[in-house]
mmCIF file of C-alpha atoms in Angstrom:
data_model
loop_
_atom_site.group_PDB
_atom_site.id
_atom_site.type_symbol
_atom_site.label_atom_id
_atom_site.label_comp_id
_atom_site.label_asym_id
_atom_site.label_seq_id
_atom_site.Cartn_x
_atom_site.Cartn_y
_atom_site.Cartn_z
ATOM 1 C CA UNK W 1 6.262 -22.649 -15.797
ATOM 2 C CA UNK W 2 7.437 -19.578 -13.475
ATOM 3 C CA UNK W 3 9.859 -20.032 -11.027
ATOM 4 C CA UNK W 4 10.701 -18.153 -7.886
ATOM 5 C CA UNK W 5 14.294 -18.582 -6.180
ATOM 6 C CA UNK W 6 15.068 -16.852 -3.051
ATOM 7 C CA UNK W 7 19.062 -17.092 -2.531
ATOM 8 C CA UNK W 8 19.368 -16.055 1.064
ATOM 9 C CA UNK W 9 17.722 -19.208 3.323
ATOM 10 C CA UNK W 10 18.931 -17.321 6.681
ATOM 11 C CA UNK W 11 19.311 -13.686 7.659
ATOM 12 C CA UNK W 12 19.855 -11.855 10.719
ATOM 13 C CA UNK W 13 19.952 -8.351 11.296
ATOM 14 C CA UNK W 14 20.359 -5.706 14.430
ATOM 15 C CA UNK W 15 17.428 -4.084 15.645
ATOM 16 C CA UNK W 16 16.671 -0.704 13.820
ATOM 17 C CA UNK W 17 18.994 -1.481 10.474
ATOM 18 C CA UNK W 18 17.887 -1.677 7.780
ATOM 19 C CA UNK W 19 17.470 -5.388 5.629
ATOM 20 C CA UNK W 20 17.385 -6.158 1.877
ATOM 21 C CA UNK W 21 15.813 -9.739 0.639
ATOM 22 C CA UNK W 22 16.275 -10.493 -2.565
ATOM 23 C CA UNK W 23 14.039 -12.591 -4.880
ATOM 24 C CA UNK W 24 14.603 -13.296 -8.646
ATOM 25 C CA UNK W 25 11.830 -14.880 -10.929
ATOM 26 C CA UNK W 26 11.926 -16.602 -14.238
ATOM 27 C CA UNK W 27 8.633 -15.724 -16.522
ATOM 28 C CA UNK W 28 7.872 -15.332 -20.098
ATOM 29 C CA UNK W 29 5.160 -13.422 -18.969
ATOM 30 C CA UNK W 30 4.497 -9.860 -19.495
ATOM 31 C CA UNK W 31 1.682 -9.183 -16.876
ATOM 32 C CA UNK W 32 1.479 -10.262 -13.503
ATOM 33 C CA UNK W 33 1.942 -9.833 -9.901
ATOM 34 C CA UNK W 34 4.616 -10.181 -7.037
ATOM 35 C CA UNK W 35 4.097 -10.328 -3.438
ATOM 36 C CA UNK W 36 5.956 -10.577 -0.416
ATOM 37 C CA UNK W 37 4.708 -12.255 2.063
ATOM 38 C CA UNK W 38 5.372 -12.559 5.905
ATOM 39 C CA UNK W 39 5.441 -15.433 8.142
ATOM 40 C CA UNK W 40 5.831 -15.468 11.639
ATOM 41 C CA UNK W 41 6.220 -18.307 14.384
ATOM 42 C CA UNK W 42 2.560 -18.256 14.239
ATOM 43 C CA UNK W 43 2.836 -19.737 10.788
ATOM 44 C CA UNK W 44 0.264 -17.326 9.988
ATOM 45 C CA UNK W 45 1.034 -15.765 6.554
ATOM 46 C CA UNK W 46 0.473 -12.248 6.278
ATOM 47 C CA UNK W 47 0.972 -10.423 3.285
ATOM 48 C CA UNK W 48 3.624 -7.252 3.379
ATOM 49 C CA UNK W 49 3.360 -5.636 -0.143
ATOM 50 C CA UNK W 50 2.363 -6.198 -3.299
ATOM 51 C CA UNK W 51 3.560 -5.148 -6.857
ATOM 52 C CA UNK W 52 1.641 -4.884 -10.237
ATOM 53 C CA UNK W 53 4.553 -5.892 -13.187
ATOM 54 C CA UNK W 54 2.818 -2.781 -15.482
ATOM 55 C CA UNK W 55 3.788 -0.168 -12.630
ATOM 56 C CA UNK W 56 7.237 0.956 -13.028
ATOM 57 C CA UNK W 57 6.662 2.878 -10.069
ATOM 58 C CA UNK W 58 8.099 0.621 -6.686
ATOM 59 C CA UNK W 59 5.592 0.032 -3.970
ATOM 60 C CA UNK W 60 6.324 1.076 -0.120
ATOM 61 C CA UNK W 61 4.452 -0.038 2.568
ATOM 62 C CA UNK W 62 5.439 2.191 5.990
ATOM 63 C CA UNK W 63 9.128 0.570 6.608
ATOM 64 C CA UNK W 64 8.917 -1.633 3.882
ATOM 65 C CA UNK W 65 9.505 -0.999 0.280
ATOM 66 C CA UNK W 66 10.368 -2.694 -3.213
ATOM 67 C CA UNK W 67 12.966 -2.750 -5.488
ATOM 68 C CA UNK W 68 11.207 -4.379 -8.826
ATOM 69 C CA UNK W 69 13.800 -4.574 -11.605
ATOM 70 C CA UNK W 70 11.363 -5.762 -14.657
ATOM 71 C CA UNK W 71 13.985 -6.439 -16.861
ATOM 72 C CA UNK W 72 16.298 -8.346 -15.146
ATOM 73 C CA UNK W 73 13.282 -10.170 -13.416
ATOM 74 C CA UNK W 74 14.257 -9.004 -9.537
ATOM 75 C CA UNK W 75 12.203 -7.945 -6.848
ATOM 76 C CA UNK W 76 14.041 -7.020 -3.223
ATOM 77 C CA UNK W 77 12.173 -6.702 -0.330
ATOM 78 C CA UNK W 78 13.858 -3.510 1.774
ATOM 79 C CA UNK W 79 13.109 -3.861 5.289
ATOM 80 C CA UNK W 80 13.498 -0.360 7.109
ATOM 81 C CA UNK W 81 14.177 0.628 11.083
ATOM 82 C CA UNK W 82 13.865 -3.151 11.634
ATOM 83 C CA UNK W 83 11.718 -4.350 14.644
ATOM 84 C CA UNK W 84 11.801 -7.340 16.831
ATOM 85 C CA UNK W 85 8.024 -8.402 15.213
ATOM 86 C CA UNK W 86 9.900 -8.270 11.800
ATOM 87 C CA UNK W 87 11.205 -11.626 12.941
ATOM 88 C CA UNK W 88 9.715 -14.221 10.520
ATOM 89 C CA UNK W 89 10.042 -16.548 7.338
ATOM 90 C CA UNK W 90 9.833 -14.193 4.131
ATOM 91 C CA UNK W 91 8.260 -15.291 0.989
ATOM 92 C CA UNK W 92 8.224 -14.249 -2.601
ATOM 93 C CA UNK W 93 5.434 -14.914 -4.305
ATOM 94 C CA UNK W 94 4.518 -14.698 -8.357
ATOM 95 C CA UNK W 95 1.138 -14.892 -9.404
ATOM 96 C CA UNK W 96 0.478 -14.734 -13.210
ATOM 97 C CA UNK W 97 -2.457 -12.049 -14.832
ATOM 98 C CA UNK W 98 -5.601 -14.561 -15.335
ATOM 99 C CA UNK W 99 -9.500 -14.600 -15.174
ATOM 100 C CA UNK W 100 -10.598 -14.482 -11.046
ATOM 101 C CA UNK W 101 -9.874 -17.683 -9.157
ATOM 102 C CA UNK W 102 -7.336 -19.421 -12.502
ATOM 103 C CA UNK W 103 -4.503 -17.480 -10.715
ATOM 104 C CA UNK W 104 -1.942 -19.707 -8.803
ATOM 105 C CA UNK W 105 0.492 -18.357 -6.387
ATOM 106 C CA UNK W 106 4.144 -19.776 -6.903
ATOM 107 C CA UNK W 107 6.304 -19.449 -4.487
ATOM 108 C CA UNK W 108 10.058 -19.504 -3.048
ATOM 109 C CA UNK W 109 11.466 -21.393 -0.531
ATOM 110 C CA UNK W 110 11.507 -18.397 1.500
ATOM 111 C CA UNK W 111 14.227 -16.177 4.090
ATOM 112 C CA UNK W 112 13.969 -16.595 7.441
ATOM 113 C CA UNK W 113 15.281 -13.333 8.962
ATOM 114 C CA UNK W 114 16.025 -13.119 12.952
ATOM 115 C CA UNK W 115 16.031 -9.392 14.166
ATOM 116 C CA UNK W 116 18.605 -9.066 17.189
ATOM 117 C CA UNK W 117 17.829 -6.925 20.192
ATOM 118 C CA UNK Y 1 -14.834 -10.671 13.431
ATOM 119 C CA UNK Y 2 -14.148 -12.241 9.552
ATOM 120 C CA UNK Y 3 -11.768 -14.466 8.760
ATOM 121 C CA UNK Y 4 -10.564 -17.878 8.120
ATOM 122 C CA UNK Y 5 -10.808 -20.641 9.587
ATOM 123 C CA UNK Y 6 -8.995 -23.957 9.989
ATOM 124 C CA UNK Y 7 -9.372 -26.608 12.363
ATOM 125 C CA UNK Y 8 -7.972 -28.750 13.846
ATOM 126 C CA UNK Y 9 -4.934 -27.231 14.773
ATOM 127 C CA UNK Y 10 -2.806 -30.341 14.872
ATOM 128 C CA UNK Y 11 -3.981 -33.249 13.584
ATOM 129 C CA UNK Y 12 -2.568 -37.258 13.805
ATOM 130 C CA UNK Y 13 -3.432 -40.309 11.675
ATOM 131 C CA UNK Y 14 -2.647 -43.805 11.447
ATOM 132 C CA UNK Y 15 -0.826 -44.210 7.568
ATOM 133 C CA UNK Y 16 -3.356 -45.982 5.702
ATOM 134 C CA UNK Y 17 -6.522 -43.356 7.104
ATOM 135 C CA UNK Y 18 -7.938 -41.117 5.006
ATOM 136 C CA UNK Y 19 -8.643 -37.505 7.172
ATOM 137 C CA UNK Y 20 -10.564 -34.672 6.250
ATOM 138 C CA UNK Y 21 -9.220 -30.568 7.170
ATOM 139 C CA UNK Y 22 -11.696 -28.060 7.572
ATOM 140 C CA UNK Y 23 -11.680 -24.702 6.133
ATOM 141 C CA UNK Y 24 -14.422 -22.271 6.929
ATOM 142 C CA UNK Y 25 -14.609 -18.536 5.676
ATOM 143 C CA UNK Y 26 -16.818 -16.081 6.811
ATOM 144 C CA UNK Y 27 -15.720 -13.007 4.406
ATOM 145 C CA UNK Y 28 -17.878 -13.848 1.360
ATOM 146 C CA UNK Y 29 -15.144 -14.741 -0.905
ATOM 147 C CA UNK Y 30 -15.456 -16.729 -3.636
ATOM 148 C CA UNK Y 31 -12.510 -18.137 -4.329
ATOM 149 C CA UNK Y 32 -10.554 -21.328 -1.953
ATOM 150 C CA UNK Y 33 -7.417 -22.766 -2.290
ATOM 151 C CA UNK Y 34 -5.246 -25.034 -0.699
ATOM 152 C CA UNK Y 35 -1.498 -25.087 -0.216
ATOM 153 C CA UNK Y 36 1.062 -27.707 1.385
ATOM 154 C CA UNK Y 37 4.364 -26.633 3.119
ATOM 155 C CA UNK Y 38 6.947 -28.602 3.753
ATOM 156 C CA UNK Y 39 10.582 -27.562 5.464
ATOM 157 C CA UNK Y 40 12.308 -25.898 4.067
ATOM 158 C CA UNK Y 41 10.206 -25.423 0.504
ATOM 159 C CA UNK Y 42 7.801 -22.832 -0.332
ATOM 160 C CA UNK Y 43 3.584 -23.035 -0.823
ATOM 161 C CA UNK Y 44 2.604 -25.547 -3.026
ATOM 162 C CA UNK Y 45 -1.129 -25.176 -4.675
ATOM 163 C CA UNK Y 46 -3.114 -28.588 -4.583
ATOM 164 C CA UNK Y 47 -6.372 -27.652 -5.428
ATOM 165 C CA UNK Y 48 -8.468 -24.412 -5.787
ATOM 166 C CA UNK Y 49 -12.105 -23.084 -6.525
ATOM 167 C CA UNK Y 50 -13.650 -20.913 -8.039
ATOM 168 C CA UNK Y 51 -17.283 -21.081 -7.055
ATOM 169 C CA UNK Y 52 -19.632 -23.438 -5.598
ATOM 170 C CA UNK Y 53 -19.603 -26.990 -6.880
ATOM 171 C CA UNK Y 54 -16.606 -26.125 -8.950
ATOM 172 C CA UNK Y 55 -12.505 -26.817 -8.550
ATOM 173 C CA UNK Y 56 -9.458 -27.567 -10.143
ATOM 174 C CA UNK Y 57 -5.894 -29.449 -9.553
ATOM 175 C CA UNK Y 58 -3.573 -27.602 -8.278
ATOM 176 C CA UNK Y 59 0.082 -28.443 -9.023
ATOM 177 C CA UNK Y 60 0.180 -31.563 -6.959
ATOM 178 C CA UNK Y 61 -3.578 -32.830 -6.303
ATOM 179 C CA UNK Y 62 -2.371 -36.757 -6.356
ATOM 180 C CA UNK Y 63 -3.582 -38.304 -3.339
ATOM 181 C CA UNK Y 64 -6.246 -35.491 -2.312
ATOM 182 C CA UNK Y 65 -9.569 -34.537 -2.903
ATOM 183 C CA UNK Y 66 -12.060 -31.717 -2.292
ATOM 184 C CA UNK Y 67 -15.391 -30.279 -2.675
ATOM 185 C CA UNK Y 68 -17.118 -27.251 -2.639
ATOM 186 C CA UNK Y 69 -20.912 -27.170 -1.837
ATOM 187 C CA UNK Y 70 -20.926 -24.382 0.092
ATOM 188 C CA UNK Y 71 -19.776 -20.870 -0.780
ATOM 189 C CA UNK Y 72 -17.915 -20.687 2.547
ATOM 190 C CA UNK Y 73 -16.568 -24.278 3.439
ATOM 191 C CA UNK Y 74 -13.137 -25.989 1.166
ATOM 192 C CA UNK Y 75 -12.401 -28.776 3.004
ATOM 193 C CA UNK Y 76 -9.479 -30.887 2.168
ATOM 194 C CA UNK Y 77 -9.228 -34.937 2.208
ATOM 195 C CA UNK Y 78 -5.854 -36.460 2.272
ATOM 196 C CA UNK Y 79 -6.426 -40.268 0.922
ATOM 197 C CA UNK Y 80 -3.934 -43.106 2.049
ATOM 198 C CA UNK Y 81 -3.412 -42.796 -2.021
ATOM 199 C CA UNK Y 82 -1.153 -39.337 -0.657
ATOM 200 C CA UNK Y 83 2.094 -40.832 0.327
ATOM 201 C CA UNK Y 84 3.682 -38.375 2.320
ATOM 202 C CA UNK Y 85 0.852 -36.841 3.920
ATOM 203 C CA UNK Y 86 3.104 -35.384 6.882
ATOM 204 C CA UNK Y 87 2.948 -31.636 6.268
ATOM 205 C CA UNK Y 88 1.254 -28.128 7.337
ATOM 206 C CA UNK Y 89 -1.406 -27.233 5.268
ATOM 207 C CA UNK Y 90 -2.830 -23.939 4.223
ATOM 208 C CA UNK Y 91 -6.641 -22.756 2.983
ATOM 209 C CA UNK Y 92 -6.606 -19.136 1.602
ATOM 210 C CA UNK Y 93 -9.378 -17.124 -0.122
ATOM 211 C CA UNK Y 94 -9.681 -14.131 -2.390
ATOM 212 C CA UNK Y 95 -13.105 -12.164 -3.208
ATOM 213 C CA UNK Y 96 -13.847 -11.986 -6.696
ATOM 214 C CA UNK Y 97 -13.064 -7.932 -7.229
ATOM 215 C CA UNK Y 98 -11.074 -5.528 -5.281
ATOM 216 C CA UNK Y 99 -8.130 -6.099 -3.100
ATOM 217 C CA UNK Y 100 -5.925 -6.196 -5.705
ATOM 218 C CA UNK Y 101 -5.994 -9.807 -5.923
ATOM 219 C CA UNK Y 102 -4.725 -10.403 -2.447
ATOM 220 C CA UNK Y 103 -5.504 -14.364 -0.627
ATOM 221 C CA UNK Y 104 -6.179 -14.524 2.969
ATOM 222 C CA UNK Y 105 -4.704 -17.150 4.515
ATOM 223 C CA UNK Y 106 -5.848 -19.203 7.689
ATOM 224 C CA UNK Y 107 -3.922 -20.080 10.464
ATOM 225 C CA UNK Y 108 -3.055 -23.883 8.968
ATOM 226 C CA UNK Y 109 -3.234 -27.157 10.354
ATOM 227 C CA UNK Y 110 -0.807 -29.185 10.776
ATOM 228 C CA UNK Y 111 -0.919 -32.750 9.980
ATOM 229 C CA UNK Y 112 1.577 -35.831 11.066
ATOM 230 C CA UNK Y 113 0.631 -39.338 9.832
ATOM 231 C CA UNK Y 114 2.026 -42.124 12.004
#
């Protein structure tokens, strides 16, 4: 079974800084997916990026970007020019390669990062 | 506008009730699922579909059920079998190709069993 730890339960950073979140994953897979997802006092989750494990190649999103370290099963969510919005619960998310609909997304117990003004 | 849909917003039982959660998609997806969050954990699956008439247990389905006889409507039931029903609870969809196998998620309901 995959597993999906998120080591940082509380973050807080100035306004405009920049913010790393970490996430680590434990897999014996070889394909599959990450995500990061966003979610703010709305509780609505939003989805920030997204990362195929076969690309080697990091994915950026505007201010945010990813750090995927395949081999040592990491994947940091780099938060750039922080903004007040940014203020939310942060979840890592793993999702095996399977036929449509089999996929299940695990997640962490997520970040919850407070931008100062 | 498309989207998801989830109602009620909050939601309160008696323990011992069984209560149904509605979740209603308008984007022509095919595949539901539904996902319980509790403080301070992350998303757990508890059941999900793949197309009409057709699910599967999630990774804790004791206590629920669902069905799925319309391609647009995944509605939940939380049985007095569930026995700590207290929780917020998520429907999400994904369409079958494309969007690089992103779920939508609605806006949850949340549900607190007295």
């Amino acid at each position: 079974a995959q597993t999906v730890t998120q080591s940082q339960p509380e973050m807080s950073v100035q306004e405009a800084e920049t913010v790393t979140l970490s996430c680590t994953y434990d897999t014996s897979e070889n394909n599959y997916y990450l995500f990061w997802y966003k979610q703010p006092p709305s509780r609505q989750m939003i989805l920030v990026i997204r990362q195929e494990a076969y690309k080697q190649q990091n994915a950026t999103e505007n201010r945010f970007s990813v750090n995927f370290q395949k081999a040592a099963k990491s994947f940091s969510l780099k938060i750039s020019d922080s903004q007040l919005g940014d203020t939310a619960m942060y979840f890592c998310a793993f999702m095996k390669h399977l036929s449509f609909g089999n996929e299940k997304l695990t997640f962490g117990t997520g970040t919850r990062l407070t931008i100062i003004p | 506008d498309g989207g998801i849909t989830q109602s009620p917003k909050y939601l309160f039982r008696k323990e011992g009730q069984n209560v149904t959660l509605s979740c209603e998609q308008n984007l022509n997806h095919d595949a539901m699922y539904w996902y319980r969050q509790d403080p301070g954990q992350g998303l757990r699956l508890i059941y999900y579909s793949q197309i009409v008439n057709d699910f599967q247990k999630g990774d804790i389905a004791e206590g629920y059920s669902v069905s799925r006889e319309k391609k647009e409507s995944f509605p939940l039931t939380v049985t007095s079998a569930q026995k700590n029903p207290t929780a917020f609870y998520l429907c999400a969809s994904r369409r079958r190709e494309g969007q690089n196998n992103e779920q939508f998620f609605g806006p949850g309901t949340r549900l607190t069993v007295l």
